Coordinates of C-alpha atoms in Angstrom, one line a residue:
Q1 CA 92.2 128.7 101.7
V2 CA 94.2 125.8 100.4
Q3 CA 93.0 123.2 97.9
L4 CA 94.4 119.7 97.4
V5 CA 93.6 117.9 94.2
E6 CA 94.4 114.2 93.7
S7 CA 94.7 112.4 90.4
G8 CA 95.8 109.0 89.1
G9 CA 93.3 106.6 90.6
G10 CA 91.6 103.9 88.6
L11 CA 91.1 100.2 88.0
V12 CA 94.2 97.9 88.0
Q13 CA 94.7 94.2 88.1
P14 CA 96.3 92.5 91.1
G15 CA 100.0 92.8 90.8
G16 CA 99.8 96.0 88.8
S17 CA 100.9 99.5 89.6
L18 CA 99.4 103.0 89.9
R19 CA 100.8 106.4 90.6
L20 CA 98.8 108.9 92.5
S21 CA 99.5 112.6 92.5
C22 CA 98.3 115.5 94.6
A23 CA 98.8 119.2 94.0
A24 CA 98.3 121.9 96.7
S25 CA 97.4 125.4 95.7
G26 CA 96.0 128.5 97.3
S27 CA 97.2 130.6 100.3
I28 CA 100.3 128.6 101.2
L29 CA 103.0 130.0 103.4
N30 CA 104.6 126.7 104.2
I31 CA 103.7 123.0 103.9
Y32 CA 105.0 120.7 106.6
A33 CA 104.2 117.0 106.3
M34 CA 102.2 115.7 103.4
G35 CA 100.7 112.3 103.2
W36 CA 98.3 109.7 101.8
Y37 CA 95.5 108.1 103.7
R38 CA 92.9 105.6 102.5
Q39 CA 89.5 104.4 103.4
A40 CA 87.9 101.2 102.3
P41 CA 84.2 100.5 102.5
G42 CA 83.1 99.9 106.0
K43 CA 86.5 100.7 107.5
Q44 CA 88.1 103.6 109.2
R45 CA 90.5 105.9 107.3
E46 CA 94.1 104.7 107.8
M47 CA 97.5 106.2 107.1
V48 CA 99.3 104.9 104.1
A49 CA 102.5 107.0 104.0
I50 CA 103.7 110.4 105.2
I51 CA 106.7 112.5 104.1
T52 CA 108.1 115.5 105.9
S53 CA 109.3 118.7 104.2
G54 CA 112.8 117.4 104.7
G55 CA 112.0 114.1 102.9
V56 CA 111.7 111.8 105.9
T57 CA 109.1 109.1 105.2
N58 CA 106.9 106.8 107.2
Y59 CA 104.8 103.9 105.9
A60 CA 102.1 101.7 107.2
D61 CA 103.6 98.2 107.7
S62 CA 101.4 96.7 105.0
M63 CA 102.7 99.2 102.4
K64 CA 106.4 98.9 103.1
G65 CA 108.3 97.7 100.1
R66 CA 105.4 98.2 97.8
F67 CA 104.5 101.9 98.0
T68 CA 106.9 104.9 97.6
I69 CA 105.9 108.4 98.6
S70 CA 107.7 111.4 97.2
R71 CA 107.2 115.2 97.1
D72 CA 108.3 118.2 95.2
N73 CA 108.5 121.2 97.5
T74 CA 109.0 123.6 94.7
K75 CA 105.6 122.6 93.1
N76 CA 103.8 121.7 96.4
T77 CA 103.1 118.2 95.1
V78 CA 103.2 114.8 96.6
S79 CA 103.0 111.5 94.8
L80 CA 102.5 107.9 95.8
Q81 CA 103.9 105.1 93.6
M82 CA 102.0 101.9 94.3
N83 CA 103.4 98.6 93.1
S84 CA 102.4 95.0 93.5
L85 CA 98.8 96.1 94.2
K86 CA 96.5 93.7 96.0
P87 CA 92.6 93.5 96.1
E88 CA 92.8 94.7 99.7
D89 CA 94.4 97.9 98.6
T90 CA 91.1 98.9 97.1
A91 CA 89.9 102.1 98.7
V92 CA 89.5 105.8 98.3
Y93 CA 92.9 107.5 98.7
Y94 CA 93.1 110.9 100.2
C95 CA 95.9 113.4 100.1
N96 CA 96.7 115.3 103.3
A97 CA 98.9 118.3 104.0
D98 CA 99.8 120.1 107.2
V99 CA 99.8 123.7 106.0
N100 CA 100.5 127.2 107.3
D101 CA 98.0 129.2 105.2
W102 CA 99.1 132.6 106.4
T103 CA 96.5 132.7 109.2
T104 CA 96.9 129.4 110.9
R105 CA 98.5 126.0 110.7
R106 CA 96.0 123.2 110.0
D107 CA 95.4 120.0 108.1
Y108 CA 93.9 120.1 104.6
W109 CA 92.4 117.1 102.8
G110 CA 91.7 116.4 99.2
R111 CA 88.4 114.9 98.0
G112 CA 89.9 111.5 97.3
T113 CA 90.6 109.3 94.3
Q114 CA 89.2 105.8 93.9
V115 CA 91.7 102.9 93.5
T116 CA 90.2 99.6 92.6
V117 CA 92.3 96.4 92.4
S118 CA 90.4 93.6 90.7
S119 CA 90.8 91.1 88.0

């Protein structure tokens, strides 16, 4: 089994910044893409940003220029730097990893961390 644990959420004012981190641990042979998704109340979960093991990134259009995803392959971690936050960024943010766990290749999810943008 593989565990993903997020940290760094919280309450921030509009225009502020937050940095989310996620650490993967457990039976890991290889981690392919890692990413962040979010789900606001009453809405479907949506992709925020994804990064491959080689460092290629992909962002949702509304996050481009404001969010930056990065990862440390030696530590099995992925981070999301969020700047210029808006009230509409309020959501639960989930870490995701495409993992070969020695038995199969599958997606793993963290439990999520709440981000609230409000004055």
